[in-house]
Amino acid sequence: MSILVSACPGGDVKWLLLRMNSLRGATNIPWIALCAVGFSSWAIWSCAEHWQNNPNYSYGWAVPPLVFGFGLRRAMLARSEIRVTAATFSTPVLIMSAIAAAAVIFLLEFARVQMWHPEIVLWTICLLAVGFSLAAFWFCGGSELARTELFPVCFFLTAVPWPPRFEQPIASALIQWVAAATVEILHWIGVSAQTAGGAIALPTGLVGITEACSGIRSLQAGIMFGLAMGEWFLLRASRRIALLFMSILFALATNLARTLLLSIQA
């Protein structure tokens, strides 16, 4: 069973309401869509702990509303026909799929609660949510809808905490870079200084550079902001890449300026 809904140009709210009314004829919701909603809710709930307790990822609270808004706007701007198909799986297949999904959910949640490589488990949960979401869009609207919603769905990954093996080397490199750049600028303005590991040695004492001052927090938020602004203004791919690099450079520059100011005041 399928329902064909013709999309009209532009983000017409009336067209969206007509589309929603036409979907009421579907007697069954595709099971893949239910799985996508379930995994997405699970992913948000799993990430919420990090958003609340880790200042580096406090911006994550803004990502789910942006994902929803970007996805809704892209659906309204879609110009292709969207095909909604009802679930046609047999009962044994549904039962076996439900058992397999329950086993995967139990194992992942148990590993997450027991803190067994929590970031890796968290990324597995979020990647499953992304995969099921894209599969649901493909199931409901074909490959065209899946491609249309690819960016909003994958944009959620900007709020997922980085694994320590990936984050810590970057933070350490940023600390060294900020310290070296600050010392060089201080030399230019006639201030005696030298690097001392993750600190700056001044005649008046040491100025420590923590991870907060290294730029890792601004880097992560800058990546999210650059991607979000590119989608907000519907920029071309080249301009989105340029905006992303500008956001990263701005984040690093502001942290360098803050460290330089602290060193001058010390």
mmCIF file with all atom_site columns, C-alpha atoms in Angstrom, residues 116-225:
data_model
loop_
_atom_site.group_PDB
_atom_site.id
_atom_site.type_symbol
_atom_site.label_atom_id
_atom_site.label_alt_id
_atom_site.label_comp_id
_atom_site.label_asym_id
_atom_site.label_entity_id
_atom_site.label_seq_id
_atom_site.pdbx_PDB_ins_code
_atom_site.Cartn_x
_atom_site.Cartn_y
_atom_site.Cartn_z
_atom_site.occupancy
_atom_site.B_iso_or_equiv
_atom_site.pdbx_formal_charge
_atom_site.auth_seq_id
_atom_site.auth_comp_id
_atom_site.auth_asym_id
_atom_site.auth_atom_id
_atom_site.pdbx_PDB_model_num
ATOM 1   C CA . TRP A 1 116 ? 32.614 0.152  29.430 1.00 0.00 ? 116 TRP A CA 1
ATOM 2   C CA . HIS A 1 117 ? 34.201 2.570  26.963 1.00 0.00 ? 117 HIS A CA 1
ATOM 3   C CA . PRO A 1 118 ? 31.174 4.880  27.344 1.00 0.00 ? 118 PRO A CA 1
ATOM 4   C CA . GLU A 1 119 ? 32.024 7.198  24.450 1.00 0.00 ? 119 GLU A CA 1
ATOM 5   C CA . ILE A 1 120 ? 32.392 4.285  22.030 1.00 0.00 ? 120 ILE A CA 1
ATOM 6   C CA . VAL A 1 121 ? 29.086 2.831  23.216 1.00 0.00 ? 121 VAL A CA 1
ATOM 7   C CA . LEU A 1 122 ? 27.500 6.275  22.966 1.00 0.00 ? 122 LEU A CA 1
ATOM 8   C CA . TRP A 1 123 ? 28.729 6.702  19.405 1.00 0.00 ? 123 TRP A CA 1
ATOM 9   C CA . THR A 1 124 ? 27.359 3.257  18.542 1.00 0.00 ? 124 THR A CA 1
ATOM 10  C CA . ILE A 1 125 ? 23.943 4.268  19.877 1.00 0.00 ? 125 ILE A CA 1
ATOM 11  C CA . CYS A 1 126 ? 23.986 7.562  17.985 1.00 0.00 ? 126 CYS A CA 1
ATOM 12  C CA . LEU A 1 127 ? 25.153 5.960  14.740 1.00 0.00 ? 127 LEU A CA 1
ATOM 13  C CA . LEU A 1 128 ? 22.331 3.426  15.037 1.00 0.00 ? 128 LEU A CA 1
ATOM 14  C CA . ALA A 1 129 ? 19.911 6.331  15.499 1.00 0.00 ? 129 ALA A CA 1
ATOM 15  C CA . VAL A 1 130 ? 21.301 8.022  12.382 1.00 0.00 ? 130 VAL A CA 1
ATOM 16  C CA . GLY A 1 131 ? 21.148 4.796  10.393 1.00 0.00 ? 131 GLY A CA 1
ATOM 17  C CA . PHE A 1 132 ? 17.576 3.983  11.385 1.00 0.00 ? 132 PHE A CA 1
ATOM 18  C CA . SER A 1 133 ? 16.489 7.574  10.701 1.00 0.00 ? 133 SER A CA 1
ATOM 19  C CA . LEU A 1 134 ? 17.925 7.533  7.190  1.00 0.00 ? 134 LEU A CA 1
ATOM 20  C CA . ALA A 1 135 ? 16.421 4.084  6.610  1.00 0.00 ? 135 ALA A CA 1
ATOM 21  C CA . ALA A 1 136 ? 13.036 5.388  7.768  1.00 0.00 ? 136 ALA A CA 1
ATOM 22  C CA . PHE A 1 137 ? 13.219 8.314  5.343  1.00 0.00 ? 137 PHE A CA 1
ATOM 23  C CA . TRP A 1 138 ? 14.205 5.970  2.534  1.00 0.00 ? 138 TRP A CA 1
ATOM 24  C CA . PHE A 1 139 ? 11.381 3.579  3.443  1.00 0.00 ? 139 PHE A CA 1
ATOM 25  C CA . CYS A 1 140 ? 8.806  6.391  3.590  1.00 0.00 ? 140 CYS A CA 1
ATOM 26  C CA . GLY A 1 141 ? 9.968  8.575  0.713  1.00 0.00 ? 141 GLY A CA 1
ATOM 27  C CA . GLY A 1 142 ? 12.572 6.748  -1.298 1.00 0.00 ? 142 GLY A CA 1
ATOM 28  C CA . SER A 1 143 ? 16.185 7.682  -1.932 1.00 0.00 ? 143 SER A CA 1
ATOM 29  C CA . GLU A 1 144 ? 15.267 11.283 -2.782 1.00 0.00 ? 144 GLU A CA 1
ATOM 30  C CA . LEU A 1 145 ? 13.863 11.961 0.684  1.00 0.00 ? 145 LEU A CA 1
ATOM 31  C CA . ALA A 1 146 ? 16.777 10.139 2.318  1.00 0.00 ? 146 ALA A CA 1
ATOM 32  C CA . ARG A 1 147 ? 19.256 12.372 0.475  1.00 0.00 ? 147 ARG A CA 1
ATOM 33  C CA . THR A 1 148 ? 17.213 15.442 1.354  1.00 0.00 ? 148 THR A CA 1
ATOM 34  C CA . GLU A 1 149 ? 17.307 14.672 5.070  1.00 0.00 ? 149 GLU A CA 1
ATOM 35  C CA . LEU A 1 150 ? 20.917 13.432 5.126  1.00 0.00 ? 150 LEU A CA 1
ATOM 36  C CA . PHE A 1 151 ? 22.438 16.623 6.545  1.00 0.00 ? 151 PHE A CA 1
ATOM 37  C CA . PRO A 1 152 ? 19.863 17.257 9.317  1.00 0.00 ? 152 PRO A CA 1
ATOM 38  C CA . VAL A 1 153 ? 20.141 13.655 10.504 1.00 0.00 ? 153 VAL A CA 1
ATOM 39  C CA . CYS A 1 154 ? 23.957 13.585 10.483 1.00 0.00 ? 154 CYS A CA 1
ATOM 40  C CA . PHE A 1 155 ? 24.116 17.059 12.041 1.00 0.00 ? 155 PHE A CA 1
ATOM 41  C CA . PHE A 1 156 ? 23.133 15.465 15.359 1.00 0.00 ? 156 PHE A CA 1
ATOM 42  C CA . LEU A 1 157 ? 26.590 13.858 15.519 1.00 0.00 ? 157 LEU A CA 1
ATOM 43  C CA . THR A 1 158 ? 28.127 17.292 16.229 1.00 0.00 ? 158 THR A CA 1
ATOM 44  C CA . ALA A 1 159 ? 26.675 17.046 19.756 1.00 0.00 ? 159 ALA A CA 1
ATOM 45  C CA . VAL A 1 160 ? 28.056 13.575 20.501 1.00 0.00 ? 160 VAL A CA 1
ATOM 46  C CA . PRO A 1 161 ? 31.098 13.631 22.852 1.00 0.00 ? 161 PRO A CA 1
ATOM 47  C CA . TRP A 1 162 ? 34.367 12.758 21.193 1.00 0.00 ? 162 TRP A CA 1
ATOM 48  C CA . PRO A 1 163 ? 36.164 9.591  22.354 1.00 0.00 ? 163 PRO A CA 1
ATOM 49  C CA . PRO A 1 164 ? 39.040 10.445 24.752 1.00 0.00 ? 164 PRO A CA 1
ATOM 50  C CA . ARG A 1 165 ? 41.611 8.837  22.444 1.00 0.00 ? 165 ARG A CA 1
ATOM 51  C CA . PHE A 1 166 ? 40.573 11.351 19.809 1.00 0.00 ? 166 PHE A CA 1
ATOM 52  C CA . GLU A 1 167 ? 39.824 14.375 21.990 1.00 0.00 ? 167 GLU A CA 1
ATOM 53  C CA . GLN A 1 168 ? 42.806 14.342 24.357 1.00 0.00 ? 168 GLN A CA 1
ATOM 54  C CA . PRO A 1 169 ? 45.561 14.440 21.694 1.00 0.00 ? 169 PRO A CA 1
ATOM 55  C CA . ILE A 1 170 ? 43.789 17.356 20.011 1.00 0.00 ? 170 ILE A CA 1
ATOM 56  C CA . ALA A 1 171 ? 43.423 19.189 23.334 1.00 0.00 ? 171 ALA A CA 1
ATOM 57  C CA . SER A 1 172 ? 47.111 18.616 24.143 1.00 0.00 ? 172 SER A CA 1
ATOM 58  C CA . ALA A 1 173 ? 48.170 19.857 20.710 1.00 0.00 ? 173 ALA A CA 1
ATOM 59  C CA . LEU A 1 174 ? 46.005 22.959 21.099 1.00 0.00 ? 174 LEU A CA 1
ATOM 60  C CA . ILE A 1 175 ? 47.502 23.680 24.527 1.00 0.00 ? 175 ILE A CA 1
ATOM 61  C CA . GLN A 1 176 ? 51.016 23.513 23.082 1.00 0.00 ? 176 GLN A CA 1
ATOM 62  C CA . TRP A 1 177 ? 50.028 25.664 20.117 1.00 0.00 ? 177 TRP A CA 1
ATOM 63  C CA . VAL A 1 178 ? 48.337 28.330 22.245 1.00 0.00 ? 178 VAL A CA 1
ATOM 64  C CA . ALA A 1 179 ? 51.326 28.461 24.593 1.00 0.00 ? 179 ALA A CA 1
ATOM 65  C CA . ALA A 1 180 ? 53.845 28.777 21.753 1.00 0.00 ? 180 ALA A CA 1
ATOM 66  C CA . ALA A 1 181 ? 51.802 31.395 19.889 1.00 0.00 ? 181 ALA A CA 1
ATOM 67  C CA . THR A 1 182 ? 51.246 33.432 23.056 1.00 0.00 ? 182 THR A CA 1
ATOM 68  C CA . VAL A 1 183 ? 54.961 33.411 23.902 1.00 0.00 ? 183 VAL A CA 1
ATOM 69  C CA . GLU A 1 184 ? 55.826 34.516 20.372 1.00 0.00 ? 184 GLU A CA 1
ATOM 70  C CA . ILE A 1 185 ? 53.382 37.428 20.526 1.00 0.00 ? 185 ILE A CA 1
ATOM 71  C CA . LEU A 1 186 ? 54.678 38.419 23.972 1.00 0.00 ? 186 LEU A CA 1
ATOM 72  C CA . HIS A 1 187 ? 58.191 38.540 22.519 1.00 0.00 ? 187 HIS A CA 1
ATOM 73  C CA . TRP A 1 188 ? 56.951 40.853 19.785 1.00 0.00 ? 188 TRP A CA 1
ATOM 74  C CA . ILE A 1 189 ? 55.621 43.330 22.345 1.00 0.00 ? 189 ILE A CA 1
ATOM 75  C CA . GLY A 1 190 ? 58.756 43.132 24.480 1.00 0.00 ? 190 GLY A CA 1
ATOM 76  C CA . VAL A 1 191 ? 57.607 40.816 27.279 1.00 0.00 ? 191 VAL A CA 1
ATOM 77  C CA . SER A 1 192 ? 59.992 38.106 28.429 1.00 0.00 ? 192 SER A CA 1
ATOM 78  C CA . ALA A 1 193 ? 58.278 34.704 28.384 1.00 0.00 ? 193 ALA A CA 1
ATOM 79  C CA . GLN A 1 194 ? 58.891 31.081 27.558 1.00 0.00 ? 194 GLN A CA 1
ATOM 80  C CA . THR A 1 195 ? 56.839 27.921 27.353 1.00 0.00 ? 195 THR A CA 1
ATOM 81  C CA . ALA A 1 196 ? 56.917 25.439 30.211 1.00 0.00 ? 196 ALA A CA 1
ATOM 82  C CA . GLY A 1 197 ? 54.894 22.436 29.104 1.00 0.00 ? 197 GLY A CA 1
ATOM 83  C CA . GLY A 1 198 ? 51.266 23.475 29.234 1.00 0.00 ? 198 GLY A CA 1
ATOM 84  C CA . ALA A 1 199 ? 52.074 26.800 30.889 1.00 0.00 ? 199 ALA A CA 1
ATOM 85  C CA . ILE A 1 200 ? 53.736 30.115 30.110 1.00 0.00 ? 200 ILE A CA 1
ATOM 86  C CA . ALA A 1 201 ? 56.650 31.189 32.313 1.00 0.00 ? 201 ALA A CA 1
ATOM 87  C CA . LEU A 1 202 ? 56.654 34.943 32.971 1.00 0.00 ? 202 LEU A CA 1
ATOM 88  C CA . PRO A 1 203 ? 58.885 37.051 35.223 1.00 0.00 ? 203 PRO A CA 1
ATOM 89  C CA . THR A 1 204 ? 55.923 37.332 37.594 1.00 0.00 ? 204 THR A CA 1
ATOM 90  C CA . GLY A 1 205 ? 55.086 33.617 37.625 1.00 0.00 ? 205 GLY A CA 1
ATOM 91  C CA . LEU A 1 206 ? 53.414 30.887 35.610 1.00 0.00 ? 206 LEU A CA 1
ATOM 92  C CA . VAL A 1 207 ? 50.232 31.202 33.568 1.00 0.00 ? 207 VAL A CA 1
ATOM 93  C CA . GLY A 1 208 ? 48.629 27.781 33.186 1.00 0.00 ? 208 GLY A CA 1
ATOM 94  C CA . ILE A 1 209 ? 46.669 26.829 30.096 1.00 0.00 ? 209 ILE A CA 1
ATOM 95  C CA . THR A 1 210 ? 43.853 24.450 30.919 1.00 0.00 ? 210 THR A CA 1
ATOM 96  C CA . GLU A 1 211 ? 41.787 22.527 28.396 1.00 0.00 ? 211 GLU A CA 1
ATOM 97  C CA . ALA A 1 212 ? 39.166 25.271 28.643 1.00 0.00 ? 212 ALA A CA 1
ATOM 98  C CA . CYS A 1 213 ? 41.742 27.815 27.459 1.00 0.00 ? 213 CYS A CA 1
ATOM 99  C CA . SER A 1 214 ? 43.227 25.493 24.855 1.00 0.00 ? 214 SER A CA 1
ATOM 100 C CA . GLY A 1 215 ? 40.315 26.043 22.488 1.00 0.00 ? 215 GLY A CA 1
ATOM 101 C CA . ILE A 1 216 ? 38.932 22.501 22.434 1.00 0.00 ? 216 ILE A CA 1
ATOM 102 C CA . ARG A 1 217 ? 35.578 23.686 23.781 1.00 0.00 ? 217 ARG A CA 1
ATOM 103 C CA . SER A 1 218 ? 35.364 26.525 21.274 1.00 0.00 ? 218 SER A CA 1
ATOM 104 C CA . LEU A 1 219 ? 36.548 24.211 18.505 1.00 0.00 ? 219 LEU A CA 1
ATOM 105 C CA . GLN A 1 220 ? 33.746 21.735 19.118 1.00 0.00 ? 220 GLN A CA 1
ATOM 106 C CA . ALA A 1 221 ? 31.109 24.445 19.417 1.00 0.00 ? 221 ALA A CA 1
ATOM 107 C CA . GLY A 1 222 ? 32.558 26.243 16.395 1.00 0.00 ? 222 GLY A CA 1
ATOM 108 C CA . ILE A 1 223 ? 32.192 23.153 14.220 1.00 0.00 ? 223 ILE A CA 1
ATOM 109 C CA . MET A 1 224 ? 28.535 22.874 15.211 1.00 0.00 ? 224 MET A CA 1
ATOM 110 C CA . PHE A 1 225 ? 27.947 26.612 14.690 1.00 0.00 ? 225 PHE A CA 1
#
